C-alpha positions as a printed NumPy array, in Angstrom:
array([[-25.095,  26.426,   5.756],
       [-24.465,  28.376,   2.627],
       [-22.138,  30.215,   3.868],
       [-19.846,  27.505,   4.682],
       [-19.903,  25.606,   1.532],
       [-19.476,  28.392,  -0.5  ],
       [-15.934,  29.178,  -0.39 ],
       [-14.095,  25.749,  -0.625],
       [-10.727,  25.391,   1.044],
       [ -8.202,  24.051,  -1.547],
       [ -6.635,  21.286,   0.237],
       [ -6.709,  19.34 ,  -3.371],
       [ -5.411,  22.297,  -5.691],
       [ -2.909,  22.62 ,  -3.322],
       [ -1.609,  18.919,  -2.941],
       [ -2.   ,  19.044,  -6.893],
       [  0.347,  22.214,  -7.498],
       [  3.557,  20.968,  -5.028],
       [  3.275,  17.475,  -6.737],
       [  3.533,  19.709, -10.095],
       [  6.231,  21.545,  -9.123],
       [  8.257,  18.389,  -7.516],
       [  7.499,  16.832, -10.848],
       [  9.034,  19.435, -12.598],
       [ 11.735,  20.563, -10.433],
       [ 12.772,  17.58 ,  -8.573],
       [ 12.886,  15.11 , -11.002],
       [ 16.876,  14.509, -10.971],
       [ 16.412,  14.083,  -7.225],
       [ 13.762,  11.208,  -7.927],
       [ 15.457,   9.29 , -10.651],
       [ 18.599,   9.44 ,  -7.672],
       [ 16.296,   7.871,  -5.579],
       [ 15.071,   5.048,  -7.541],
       [ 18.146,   3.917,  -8.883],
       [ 19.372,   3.41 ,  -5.566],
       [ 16.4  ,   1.695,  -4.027],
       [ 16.197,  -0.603,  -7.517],
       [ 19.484,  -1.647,  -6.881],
       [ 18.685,  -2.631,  -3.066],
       [ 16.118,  -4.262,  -4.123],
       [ 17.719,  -6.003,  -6.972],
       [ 20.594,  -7.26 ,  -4.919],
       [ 18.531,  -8.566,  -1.937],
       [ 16.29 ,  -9.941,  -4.862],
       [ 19.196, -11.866,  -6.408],
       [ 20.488, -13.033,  -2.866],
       [ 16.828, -14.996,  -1.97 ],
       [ 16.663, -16.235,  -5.821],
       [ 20.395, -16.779,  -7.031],
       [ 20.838, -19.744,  -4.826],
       [ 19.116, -22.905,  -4.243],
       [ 15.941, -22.92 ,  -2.591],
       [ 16.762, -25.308,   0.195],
       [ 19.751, -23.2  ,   0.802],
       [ 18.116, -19.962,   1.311],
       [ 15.451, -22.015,   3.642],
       [ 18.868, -23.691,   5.65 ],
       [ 19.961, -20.189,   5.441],
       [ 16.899, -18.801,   6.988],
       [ 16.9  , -21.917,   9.535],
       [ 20.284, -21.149,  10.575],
       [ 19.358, -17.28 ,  11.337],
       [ 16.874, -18.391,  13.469],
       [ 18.644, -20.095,  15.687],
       [ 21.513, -17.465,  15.904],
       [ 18.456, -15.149,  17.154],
       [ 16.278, -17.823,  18.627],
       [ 18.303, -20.741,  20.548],
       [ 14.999, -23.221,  20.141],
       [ 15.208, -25.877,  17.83 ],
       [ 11.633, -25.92 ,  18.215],
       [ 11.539, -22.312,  16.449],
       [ 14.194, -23.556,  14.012],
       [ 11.651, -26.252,  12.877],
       [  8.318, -24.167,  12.701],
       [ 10.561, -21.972,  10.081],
       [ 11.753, -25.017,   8.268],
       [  8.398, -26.4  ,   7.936],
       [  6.927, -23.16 ,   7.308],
       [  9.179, -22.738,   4.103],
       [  8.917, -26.635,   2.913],
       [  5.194, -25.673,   2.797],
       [  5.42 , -22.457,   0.661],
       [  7.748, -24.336,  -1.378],
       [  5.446, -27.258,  -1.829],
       [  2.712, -24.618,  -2.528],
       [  4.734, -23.348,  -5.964],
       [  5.304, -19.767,  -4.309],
       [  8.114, -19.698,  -3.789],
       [  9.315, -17.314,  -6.046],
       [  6.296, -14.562,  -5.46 ],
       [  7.483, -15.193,  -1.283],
       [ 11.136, -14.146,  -2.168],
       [  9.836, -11.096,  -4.078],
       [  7.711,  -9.899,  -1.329],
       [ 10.648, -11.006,   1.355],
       [ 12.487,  -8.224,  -1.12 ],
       [ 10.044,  -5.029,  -0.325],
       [  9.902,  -6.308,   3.33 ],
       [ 13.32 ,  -6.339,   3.692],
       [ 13.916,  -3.349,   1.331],
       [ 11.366,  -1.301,   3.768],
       [ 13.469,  -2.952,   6.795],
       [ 16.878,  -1.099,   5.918],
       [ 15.497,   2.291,   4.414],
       [ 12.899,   2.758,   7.806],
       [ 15.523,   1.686,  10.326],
       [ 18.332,   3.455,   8.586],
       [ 16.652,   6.723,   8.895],
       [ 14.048,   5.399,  11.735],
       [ 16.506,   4.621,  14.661],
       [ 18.892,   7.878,  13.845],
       [ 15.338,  10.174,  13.98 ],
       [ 14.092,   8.347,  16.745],
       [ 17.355,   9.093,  18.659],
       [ 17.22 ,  13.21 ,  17.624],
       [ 13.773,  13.165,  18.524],
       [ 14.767,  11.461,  22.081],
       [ 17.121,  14.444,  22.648],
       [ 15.179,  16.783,  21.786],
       [ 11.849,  16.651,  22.553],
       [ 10.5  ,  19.705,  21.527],
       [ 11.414,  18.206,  18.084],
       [  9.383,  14.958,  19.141],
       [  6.401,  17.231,  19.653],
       [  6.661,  18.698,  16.664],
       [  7.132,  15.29 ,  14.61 ],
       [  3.828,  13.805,  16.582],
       [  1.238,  15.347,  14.22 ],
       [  3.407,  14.758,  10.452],
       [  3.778,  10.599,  12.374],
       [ -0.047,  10.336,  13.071],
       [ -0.517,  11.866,   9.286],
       [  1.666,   9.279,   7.849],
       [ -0.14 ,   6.47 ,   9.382],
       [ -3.664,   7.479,   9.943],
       [ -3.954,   8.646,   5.875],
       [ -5.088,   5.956,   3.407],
       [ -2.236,   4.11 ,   2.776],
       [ -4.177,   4.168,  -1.249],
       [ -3.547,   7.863,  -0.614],
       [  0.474,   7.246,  -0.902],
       [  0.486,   5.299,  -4.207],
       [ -0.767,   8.771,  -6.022],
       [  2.295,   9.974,  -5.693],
       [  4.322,   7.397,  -5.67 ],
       [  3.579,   6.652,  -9.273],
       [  3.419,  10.189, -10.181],
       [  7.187,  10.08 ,  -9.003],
       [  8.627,   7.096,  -9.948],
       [  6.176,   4.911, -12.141],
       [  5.137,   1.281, -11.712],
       [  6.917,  -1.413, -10.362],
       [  8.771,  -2.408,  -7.022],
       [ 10.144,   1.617,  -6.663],
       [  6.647,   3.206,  -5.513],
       [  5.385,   0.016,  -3.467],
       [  8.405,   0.479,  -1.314],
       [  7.87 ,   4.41 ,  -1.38 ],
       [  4.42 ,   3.863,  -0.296],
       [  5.635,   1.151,   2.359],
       [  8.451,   3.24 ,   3.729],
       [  5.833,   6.335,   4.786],
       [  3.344,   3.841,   5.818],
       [  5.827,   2.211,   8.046],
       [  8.227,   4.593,   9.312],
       [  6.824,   6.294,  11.931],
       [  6.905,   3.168,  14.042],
       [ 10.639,   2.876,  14.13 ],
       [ 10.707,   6.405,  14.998],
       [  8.184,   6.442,  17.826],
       [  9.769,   3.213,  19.25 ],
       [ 13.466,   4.02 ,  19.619],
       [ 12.145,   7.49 ,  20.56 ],
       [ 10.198,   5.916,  23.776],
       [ 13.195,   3.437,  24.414],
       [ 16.412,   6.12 ,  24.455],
       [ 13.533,   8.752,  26.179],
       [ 13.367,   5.628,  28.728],
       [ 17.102,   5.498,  29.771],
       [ 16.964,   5.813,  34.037],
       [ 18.253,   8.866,  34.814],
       [ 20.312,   7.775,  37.284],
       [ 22.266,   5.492,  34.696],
       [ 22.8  ,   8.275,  32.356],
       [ 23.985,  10.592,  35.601],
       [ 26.614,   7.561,  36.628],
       [ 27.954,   7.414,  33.143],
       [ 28.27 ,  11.078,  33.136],
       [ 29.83 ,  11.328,  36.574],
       [ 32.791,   8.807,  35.221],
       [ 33.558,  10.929,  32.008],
       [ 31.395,   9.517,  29.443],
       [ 31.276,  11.614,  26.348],
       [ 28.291,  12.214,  24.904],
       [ 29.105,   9.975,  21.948],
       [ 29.852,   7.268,  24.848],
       [ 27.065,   7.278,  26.473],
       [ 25.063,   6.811,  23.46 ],
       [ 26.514,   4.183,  22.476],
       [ 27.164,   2.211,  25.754],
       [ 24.565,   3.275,  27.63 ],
       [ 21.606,   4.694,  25.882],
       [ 21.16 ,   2.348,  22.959],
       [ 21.825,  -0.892,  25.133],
       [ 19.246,   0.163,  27.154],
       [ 16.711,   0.861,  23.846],
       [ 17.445,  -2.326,  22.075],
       [ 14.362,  -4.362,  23.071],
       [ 12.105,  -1.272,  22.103],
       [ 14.309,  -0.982,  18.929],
       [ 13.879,  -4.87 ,  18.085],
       [ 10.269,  -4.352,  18.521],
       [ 10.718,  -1.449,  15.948],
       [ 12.173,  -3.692,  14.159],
       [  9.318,  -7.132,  14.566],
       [  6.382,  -3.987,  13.63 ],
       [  8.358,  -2.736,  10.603],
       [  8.266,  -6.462,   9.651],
       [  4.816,  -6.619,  10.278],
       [  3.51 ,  -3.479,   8.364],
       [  5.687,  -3.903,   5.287],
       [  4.161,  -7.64 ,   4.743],
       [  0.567,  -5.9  ,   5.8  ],
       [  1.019,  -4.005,   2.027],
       [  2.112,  -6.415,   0.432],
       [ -1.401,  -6.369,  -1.53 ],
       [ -1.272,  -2.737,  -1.854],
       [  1.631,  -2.599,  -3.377],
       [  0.54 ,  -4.892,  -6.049],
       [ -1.923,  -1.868,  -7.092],
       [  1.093,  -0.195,  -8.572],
       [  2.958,  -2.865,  -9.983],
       [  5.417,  -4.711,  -7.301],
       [  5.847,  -8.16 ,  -7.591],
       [  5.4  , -10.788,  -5.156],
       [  2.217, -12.01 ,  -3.175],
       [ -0.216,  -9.603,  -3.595],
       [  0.042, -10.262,  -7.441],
       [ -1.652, -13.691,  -6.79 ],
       [ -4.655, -12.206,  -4.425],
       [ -5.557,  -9.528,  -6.713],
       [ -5.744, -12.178,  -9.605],
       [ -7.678, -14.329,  -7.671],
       [ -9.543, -10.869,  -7.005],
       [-10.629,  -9.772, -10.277],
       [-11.508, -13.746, -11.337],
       [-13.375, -14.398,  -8.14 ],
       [-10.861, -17.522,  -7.583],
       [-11.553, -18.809,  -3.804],
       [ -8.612, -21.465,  -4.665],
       [ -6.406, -19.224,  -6.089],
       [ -7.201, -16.324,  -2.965],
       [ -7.022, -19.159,  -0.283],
       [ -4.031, -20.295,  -1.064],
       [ -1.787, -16.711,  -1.57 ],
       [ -3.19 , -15.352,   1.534],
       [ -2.712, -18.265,   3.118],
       [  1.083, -18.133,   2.473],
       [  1.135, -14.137,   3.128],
       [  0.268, -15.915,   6.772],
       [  2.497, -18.116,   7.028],
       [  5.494, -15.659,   5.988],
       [  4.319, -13.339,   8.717],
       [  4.11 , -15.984,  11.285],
       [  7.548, -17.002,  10.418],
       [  9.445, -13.308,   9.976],
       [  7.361, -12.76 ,  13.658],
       [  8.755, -15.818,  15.421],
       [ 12.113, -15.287,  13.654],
       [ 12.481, -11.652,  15.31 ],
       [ 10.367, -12.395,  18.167],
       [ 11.911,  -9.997,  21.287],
       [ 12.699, -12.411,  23.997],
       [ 12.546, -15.326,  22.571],
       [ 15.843, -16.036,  22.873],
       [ 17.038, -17.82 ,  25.986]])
């Protein structure tokens, strides 16, 4: 087996010389790029921290039941914040509610419109299936390399490294729910004059929004899933707490932070559950 080992293919090298290059070529493009995802993130940071607890938590309540129409819902989320409150984390849950919903408007801003090329076109699809199963089958440990190559510690790279992790299921979901559209309700619409701008927007995305709101409930999901990761380079918020409690062995301190990183996901998932509303 010699003479397979003997000539190694530079998969490494190579990675090593484009992230050289970007460093040195790209950088104005970067810095563009992290100003305007530290200012996202500083304004939804000052909008869960400038006001009043209990008024981001009636705020919260109040969401839910716009979305929701159960009181009983509406009270699992007000208990559910009460308790992180009560817990003294509140202020690590509002950081990591920033990178969650930071990751929520960069993947469905570019998510839903690629979703809805790649429904059109589906040679385009095909060609996007293997770069999608990259994204989320590499190490998402893999993604912080660069991400602090490019942009350095702090909130900036976490969110990088969330946004690749998590993208691809925004994408594959509104892909699968304009792809989905009944023919015959697309031929209709046609048949009366829609344009195609029309029937995208009467037609084709009413019919996707469940799969879309599910895009929506699993971009939720994955961004709070690296939370901890993110920590690794920096970010703020919960994962601070569990890698602390980590490095100290702290069963207290490790209970009790991934015990809240629970109950935020149980509450962002009944929040933005898909039919719950009735």
């Amino acid at each position: 087996m010699d003479w397979l080992t003997a000539y190694k293919i530079p998969v490494g090298k190579t990675a090593q010389i484009v992230f050289d290059w970007l460093k040195a070529n790209a950088a104005p493009l970067f810095d563009a790029i992290a100003l305007g995802l530290e200012a996202l993130v500083d304004a939804i940071l000052w909008l869960l921290q400038g006001p009043p607890p209990l008024l981001v938590i009636a705020v919260f309540v109040g969401l839910t039941w716009v979305v929701q129409r159960s009181w009983k819902t509406c009270l699992l989320v007000l208990i559910g914040f009460l308790f992180i409150l009560n817990q003294g984390y509140w202020e690590p849950t509002t950081e990591s509610l920033t990178l969650v919903l930071s990751a929520c408007v960069v993947c469905m801003g570019l998510g839903v419109p690629i979703g809805i090329a790649a429904a059109h076109r589906p040679r385009l699809y095909r060609a996007m299936v293997p770069v999608l199963d990259l994204m989320q089958t590499l190490p998402t440990f893999v993604y912080l390399i660069p991400a602090i190559v490019f942009f350095g510690l702090g909130m900036v790279p976490g969110l990088i490294a969330t946004v690749i992790f998590v993208l691809p299921a925004p994408i594959r979901l509104t892909q699968l729910g304009i792809a989905a559209t009944p023919t015959a309700l697309t031929e209709a619409a046609t048949a009366f004059g829609a344009t195609p701008r029309q029937l995208l927007w009467k037609v084709e995305l009413p019919w996707a929004l469940p799969q879309i709101m599910v895009g929506l409930n699993q971009t939720i999901m994955l961004s709070l899933s690296m939370v901890v990761i993110a920590a690794l380079v920096g970010a703020d918020g919960l994962g601070k707490p569990v890698m602390q409690a980590l490095s100290r062995v702290n069963t207290a301190l490790g209970f009790e932070s991934g015990f809240v990183i629970v109950v935020v996901a149980i509450l962002l998932d009944r929040m933005l559950r898909v039919g719950g509303r009735k």
